[in-house]
mmCIF file with all atom_site columns, C-alpha atoms in Angstrom:
data_model
loop_
_atom_site.group_PDB
_atom_site.id
_atom_site.type_symbol
_atom_site.label_atom_id
_atom_site.label_alt_id
_atom_site.label_comp_id
_atom_site.label_asym_id
_atom_site.label_entity_id
_atom_site.label_seq_id
_atom_site.pdbx_PDB_ins_code
_atom_site.Cartn_x
_atom_site.Cartn_y
_atom_site.Cartn_z
_atom_site.occupancy
_atom_site.B_iso_or_equiv
_atom_site.pdbx_formal_charge
_atom_site.auth_seq_id
_atom_site.auth_comp_id
_atom_site.auth_asym_id
_atom_site.auth_atom_id
_atom_site.pdbx_PDB_model_num
ATOM 1   C CA . UNK V 1 1   ? 0.110  0.309  0.081   1.00 43.00 ? 25  UNK V CA 1
ATOM 2   C CA . UNK V 1 2   ? 3.024  2.210  0.797   1.00 61.00 ? 26  UNK V CA 1
ATOM 3   C CA . UNK V 1 3   ? 4.578  1.970  -2.154  1.00 72.00 ? 27  UNK V CA 1
ATOM 4   C CA . UNK V 1 4   ? 1.600  2.704  -4.164  1.00 83.00 ? 28  UNK V CA 1
ATOM 5   C CA . UNK V 1 5   ? 1.629  5.932  -2.549  1.00 83.00 ? 29  UNK V CA 1
ATOM 6   C CA . UNK V 1 6   ? 4.830  6.508  -3.158  1.00 86.00 ? 30  UNK V CA 1
ATOM 7   C CA . UNK V 1 7   ? 4.040  5.883  -6.765  1.00 89.00 ? 31  UNK V CA 1
ATOM 8   C CA . UNK V 1 8   ? 0.759  8.339  -6.833  1.00 91.00 ? 32  UNK V CA 1
ATOM 9   C CA . UNK V 1 9   ? 2.981  11.651 -5.347  1.00 90.00 ? 33  UNK V CA 1
ATOM 10  C CA . UNK V 1 10  ? 5.803  10.726 -7.489  1.00 92.00 ? 34  UNK V CA 1
ATOM 11  C CA . UNK V 1 11  ? 3.806  11.245 -10.790 1.00 94.00 ? 35  UNK V CA 1
ATOM 12  C CA . UNK V 1 12  ? 1.686  14.122 -9.034  1.00 93.00 ? 36  UNK V CA 1
ATOM 13  C CA . UNK V 1 13  ? 5.224  15.850 -8.984  1.00 94.00 ? 37  UNK V CA 1
ATOM 14  C CA . UNK V 1 14  ? 6.295  15.238 -12.080 1.00 95.00 ? 38  UNK V CA 1
ATOM 15  C CA . UNK V 1 15  ? 3.112  16.100 -13.694 1.00 95.00 ? 39  UNK V CA 1
ATOM 16  C CA . UNK V 1 16  ? 3.975  19.379 -11.594 1.00 94.00 ? 40  UNK V CA 1
ATOM 17  C CA . UNK V 1 17  ? 7.108  20.260 -12.403 1.00 94.00 ? 41  UNK V CA 1
ATOM 18  C CA . UNK V 1 18  ? 6.243  20.026 -15.990 1.00 93.00 ? 42  UNK V CA 1
ATOM 19  C CA . UNK V 1 19  ? 4.137  22.814 -15.651 1.00 94.00 ? 43  UNK V CA 1
ATOM 20  C CA . UNK V 1 20  ? 6.430  24.962 -13.091 1.00 94.00 ? 44  UNK V CA 1
ATOM 21  C CA . UNK V 1 21  ? 9.202  24.310 -15.998 1.00 92.00 ? 45  UNK V CA 1
ATOM 22  C CA . UNK V 1 22  ? 6.953  25.871 -18.315 1.00 91.00 ? 46  UNK V CA 1
ATOM 23  C CA . UNK V 1 23  ? 6.805  29.252 -15.877 1.00 91.00 ? 47  UNK V CA 1
ATOM 24  C CA . UNK V 1 24  ? 10.428 29.457 -15.362 1.00 90.00 ? 48  UNK V CA 1
ATOM 25  C CA . UNK V 1 25  ? 12.477 32.340 -17.635 1.00 90.00 ? 49  UNK V CA 1
ATOM 26  C CA . UNK V 1 26  ? 15.830 30.946 -16.773 1.00 88.00 ? 50  UNK V CA 1
ATOM 27  C CA . UNK V 1 27  ? 17.530 30.893 -20.431 1.00 90.00 ? 51  UNK V CA 1
ATOM 28  C CA . UNK V 1 28  ? 19.575 28.088 -19.232 1.00 90.00 ? 52  UNK V CA 1
ATOM 29  C CA . UNK V 1 29  ? 16.779 25.851 -19.375 1.00 90.00 ? 53  UNK V CA 1
ATOM 30  C CA . UNK V 1 30  ? 15.769 24.074 -22.561 1.00 88.00 ? 54  UNK V CA 1
ATOM 31  C CA . UNK V 1 31  ? 12.034 24.808 -23.751 1.00 87.00 ? 55  UNK V CA 1
ATOM 32  C CA . UNK V 1 32  ? 12.255 21.023 -25.050 1.00 87.00 ? 56  UNK V CA 1
ATOM 33  C CA . UNK V 1 33  ? 12.796 19.349 -21.541 1.00 89.00 ? 57  UNK V CA 1
ATOM 34  C CA . UNK V 1 34  ? 11.257 16.254 -20.897 1.00 90.00 ? 58  UNK V CA 1
ATOM 35  C CA . UNK V 1 35  ? 11.089 14.779 -17.149 1.00 93.00 ? 59  UNK V CA 1
ATOM 36  C CA . UNK V 1 36  ? 11.843 11.046 -17.720 1.00 92.00 ? 60  UNK V CA 1
ATOM 37  C CA . UNK V 1 37  ? 10.522 9.737  -13.745 1.00 93.00 ? 61  UNK V CA 1
ATOM 38  C CA . UNK V 1 38  ? 11.269 11.005 -10.516 1.00 95.00 ? 62  UNK V CA 1
ATOM 39  C CA . UNK V 1 39  ? 12.013 8.621  -7.721  1.00 94.00 ? 63  UNK V CA 1
ATOM 40  C CA . UNK V 1 40  ? 10.769 9.968  -4.304  1.00 93.00 ? 64  UNK V CA 1
ATOM 41  C CA . UNK V 1 41  ? 12.198 8.282  -1.159  1.00 90.00 ? 65  UNK V CA 1
ATOM 42  C CA . UNK V 1 42  ? 9.931  6.578  1.591   1.00 87.00 ? 66  UNK V CA 1
ATOM 43  C CA . UNK V 1 43  ? 9.918  9.978  3.983   1.00 88.00 ? 67  UNK V CA 1
ATOM 44  C CA . UNK V 1 44  ? 9.158  11.766 1.194   1.00 87.00 ? 68  UNK V CA 1
ATOM 45  C CA . UNK V 1 45  ? 12.170 14.559 2.229   1.00 91.00 ? 69  UNK V CA 1
ATOM 46  C CA . UNK V 1 46  ? 13.959 13.846 -1.205  1.00 95.00 ? 70  UNK V CA 1
ATOM 47  C CA . UNK V 1 47  ? 13.062 13.660 -5.083  1.00 95.00 ? 71  UNK V CA 1
ATOM 48  C CA . UNK V 1 48  ? 15.568 12.361 -7.954  1.00 96.00 ? 72  UNK V CA 1
ATOM 49  C CA . UNK V 1 49  ? 14.452 14.350 -10.410 1.00 96.00 ? 73  UNK V CA 1
ATOM 50  C CA . UNK V 1 50  ? 15.741 12.657 -14.091 1.00 95.00 ? 74  UNK V CA 1
ATOM 51  C CA . UNK V 1 51  ? 15.885 15.434 -17.219 1.00 94.00 ? 75  UNK V CA 1
ATOM 52  C CA . UNK V 1 52  ? 16.480 14.469 -21.106 1.00 91.00 ? 76  UNK V CA 1
ATOM 53  C CA . UNK V 1 53  ? 16.418 17.110 -23.692 1.00 87.00 ? 77  UNK V CA 1
ATOM 54  C CA . UNK V 1 54  ? 15.978 16.407 -26.960 1.00 83.00 ? 78  UNK V CA 1
ATOM 55  C CA . UNK V 1 55  ? 19.117 18.182 -28.651 1.00 83.00 ? 79  UNK V CA 1
ATOM 56  C CA . UNK V 1 56  ? 21.505 16.210 -26.141 1.00 82.00 ? 80  UNK V CA 1
ATOM 57  C CA . UNK V 1 57  ? 23.661 15.751 -22.972 1.00 88.00 ? 81  UNK V CA 1
ATOM 58  C CA . UNK V 1 58  ? 24.723 18.708 -23.044 1.00 90.00 ? 82  UNK V CA 1
ATOM 59  C CA . UNK V 1 59  ? 21.546 20.967 -23.041 1.00 89.00 ? 83  UNK V CA 1
ATOM 60  C CA . UNK V 1 60  ? 20.237 18.709 -20.479 1.00 90.00 ? 84  UNK V CA 1
ATOM 61  C CA . UNK V 1 61  ? 23.360 19.450 -18.254 1.00 91.00 ? 85  UNK V CA 1
ATOM 62  C CA . UNK V 1 62  ? 23.142 23.156 -18.723 1.00 92.00 ? 86  UNK V CA 1
ATOM 63  C CA . UNK V 1 63  ? 18.915 22.981 -18.369 1.00 92.00 ? 87  UNK V CA 1
ATOM 64  C CA . UNK V 1 64  ? 19.963 21.075 -14.706 1.00 93.00 ? 88  UNK V CA 1
ATOM 65  C CA . UNK V 1 65  ? 22.153 24.038 -13.615 1.00 94.00 ? 89  UNK V CA 1
ATOM 66  C CA . UNK V 1 66  ? 19.046 26.308 -13.917 1.00 93.00 ? 90  UNK V CA 1
ATOM 67  C CA . UNK V 1 67  ? 17.055 24.408 -12.477 1.00 94.00 ? 91  UNK V CA 1
ATOM 68  C CA . UNK V 1 68  ? 18.968 23.701 -9.387  1.00 94.00 ? 92  UNK V CA 1
ATOM 69  C CA . UNK V 1 69  ? 19.306 27.729 -9.134  1.00 93.00 ? 93  UNK V CA 1
ATOM 70  C CA . UNK V 1 70  ? 15.244 28.011 -9.493  1.00 93.00 ? 94  UNK V CA 1
ATOM 71  C CA . UNK V 1 71  ? 14.618 24.539 -6.693  1.00 93.00 ? 95  UNK V CA 1
ATOM 72  C CA . UNK V 1 72  ? 13.808 26.576 -3.872  1.00 93.00 ? 96  UNK V CA 1
ATOM 73  C CA . UNK V 1 73  ? 11.008 28.109 -6.102  1.00 94.00 ? 97  UNK V CA 1
ATOM 74  C CA . UNK V 1 74  ? 10.106 24.803 -7.683  1.00 94.00 ? 98  UNK V CA 1
ATOM 75  C CA . UNK V 1 75  ? 9.911  23.432 -4.177  1.00 93.00 ? 99  UNK V CA 1
ATOM 76  C CA . UNK V 1 76  ? 7.133  26.239 -3.077  1.00 93.00 ? 100 UNK V CA 1
ATOM 77  C CA . UNK V 1 77  ? 5.495  25.898 -5.882  1.00 93.00 ? 101 UNK V CA 1
ATOM 78  C CA . UNK V 1 78  ? 5.071  21.915 -5.595  1.00 93.00 ? 102 UNK V CA 1
ATOM 79  C CA . UNK V 1 79  ? 3.944  22.428 -1.914  1.00 91.00 ? 103 UNK V CA 1
ATOM 80  C CA . UNK V 1 80  ? 1.343  24.893 -2.788  1.00 92.00 ? 104 UNK V CA 1
ATOM 81  C CA . UNK V 1 81  ? -0.400 22.693 -5.402  1.00 93.00 ? 105 UNK V CA 1
ATOM 82  C CA . UNK V 1 82  ? -0.042 19.602 -4.363  1.00 91.00 ? 106 UNK V CA 1
ATOM 83  C CA . UNK V 1 83  ? -0.749 20.545 -0.444  1.00 89.00 ? 107 UNK V CA 1
ATOM 84  C CA . UNK V 1 84  ? 2.096  18.663 0.560   1.00 83.00 ? 108 UNK V CA 1
ATOM 85  C CA . UNK V 1 85  ? 3.355  18.779 4.153   1.00 83.00 ? 109 UNK V CA 1
ATOM 86  C CA . UNK V 1 86  ? 6.296  17.818 3.827   1.00 85.00 ? 110 UNK V CA 1
ATOM 87  C CA . UNK V 1 87  ? 7.727  18.855 0.293   1.00 88.00 ? 111 UNK V CA 1
ATOM 88  C CA . UNK V 1 88  ? 10.569 16.930 -0.655  1.00 92.00 ? 112 UNK V CA 1
ATOM 89  C CA . UNK V 1 89  ? 14.116 18.631 -1.424  1.00 95.00 ? 113 UNK V CA 1
ATOM 90  C CA . UNK V 1 90  ? 14.984 18.480 -5.379  1.00 95.00 ? 114 UNK V CA 1
ATOM 91  C CA . UNK V 1 91  ? 18.002 16.893 -6.917  1.00 96.00 ? 115 UNK V CA 1
ATOM 92  C CA . UNK V 1 92  ? 17.877 17.375 -10.706 1.00 95.00 ? 116 UNK V CA 1
ATOM 93  C CA . UNK V 1 93  ? 19.797 14.945 -12.785 1.00 95.00 ? 117 UNK V CA 1
ATOM 94  C CA . UNK V 1 94  ? 20.706 15.138 -16.243 1.00 93.00 ? 118 UNK V CA 1
ATOM 95  C CA . UNK V 1 95  ? 19.748 12.102 -18.565 1.00 89.00 ? 119 UNK V CA 1
ATOM 96  C CA . UNK V 1 96  ? 20.665 11.123 -22.614 1.00 85.00 ? 120 UNK V CA 1
ATOM 97  C CA . UNK V 1 97  ? 17.993 8.199  -22.690 1.00 80.00 ? 121 UNK V CA 1
ATOM 98  C CA . UNK V 1 98  ? 16.200 10.499 -25.291 1.00 77.00 ? 122 UNK V CA 1
ATOM 99  C CA . UNK V 1 99  ? 19.546 10.781 -27.064 1.00 77.00 ? 123 UNK V CA 1
ATOM 100 C CA . UNK V 1 100 ? 20.150 7.068  -26.616 1.00 81.00 ? 124 UNK V CA 1
ATOM 101 C CA . UNK V 1 101 ? 16.779 6.144  -28.230 1.00 82.00 ? 125 UNK V CA 1
ATOM 102 C CA . UNK V 1 102 ? 16.878 8.439  -31.325 1.00 81.00 ? 126 UNK V CA 1
ATOM 103 C CA . UNK V 1 103 ? 20.250 6.776  -31.980 1.00 84.00 ? 127 UNK V CA 1
ATOM 104 C CA . UNK V 1 104 ? 18.975 3.485  -31.719 1.00 89.00 ? 128 UNK V CA 1
ATOM 105 C CA . UNK V 1 105 ? 15.957 4.408  -33.821 1.00 88.00 ? 129 UNK V CA 1
ATOM 106 C CA . UNK V 1 106 ? 18.102 5.708  -36.507 1.00 90.00 ? 130 UNK V CA 1
ATOM 107 C CA . UNK V 1 107 ? 20.417 2.166  -36.647 1.00 91.00 ? 131 UNK V CA 1
ATOM 108 C CA . UNK V 1 108 ? 17.156 0.256  -36.848 1.00 92.00 ? 132 UNK V CA 1
ATOM 109 C CA . UNK V 1 109 ? 15.888 2.607  -39.525 1.00 90.00 ? 133 UNK V CA 1
ATOM 110 C CA . UNK V 1 110 ? 19.425 2.106  -41.420 1.00 89.00 ? 134 UNK V CA 1
ATOM 111 C CA . UNK V 1 111 ? 18.816 -2.373 -40.945 1.00 90.00 ? 135 UNK V CA 1
ATOM 112 C CA . UNK V 1 112 ? 15.359 -1.852 -42.901 1.00 89.00 ? 136 UNK V CA 1
ATOM 113 C CA . UNK V 1 113 ? 16.797 0.490  -45.394 1.00 87.00 ? 137 UNK V CA 1
ATOM 114 C CA . UNK V 1 114 ? 19.232 -2.629 -46.244 1.00 81.00 ? 138 UNK V CA 1
ATOM 115 C CA . UNK V 1 115 ? 16.890 -5.264 -46.370 1.00 70.00 ? 139 UNK V CA 1
#
């Protein structure tokens, strides 16, 4: 039962972070970011937010710097929007899984074209 509660809160946090990111005006934050997943600790005190960018890992890393500087604002917005008693401390992590997926898609496309 507790696992379901954590999963639900993780999805709620993910949805709200995407919404909040659209409102941020930091030039370091790329508008084409994707929040891949959010892992929340069992006591809801920490959350790892995995971020990926279509333009590559370097764009994701620079966006993470912008998101880290806005983490306090994002945390406050999460607390007020989700009515959480304890808002988790956010840790943004750059991930390159979209880039890897695009490379894999291109390789599959090449193999199909060879046949």
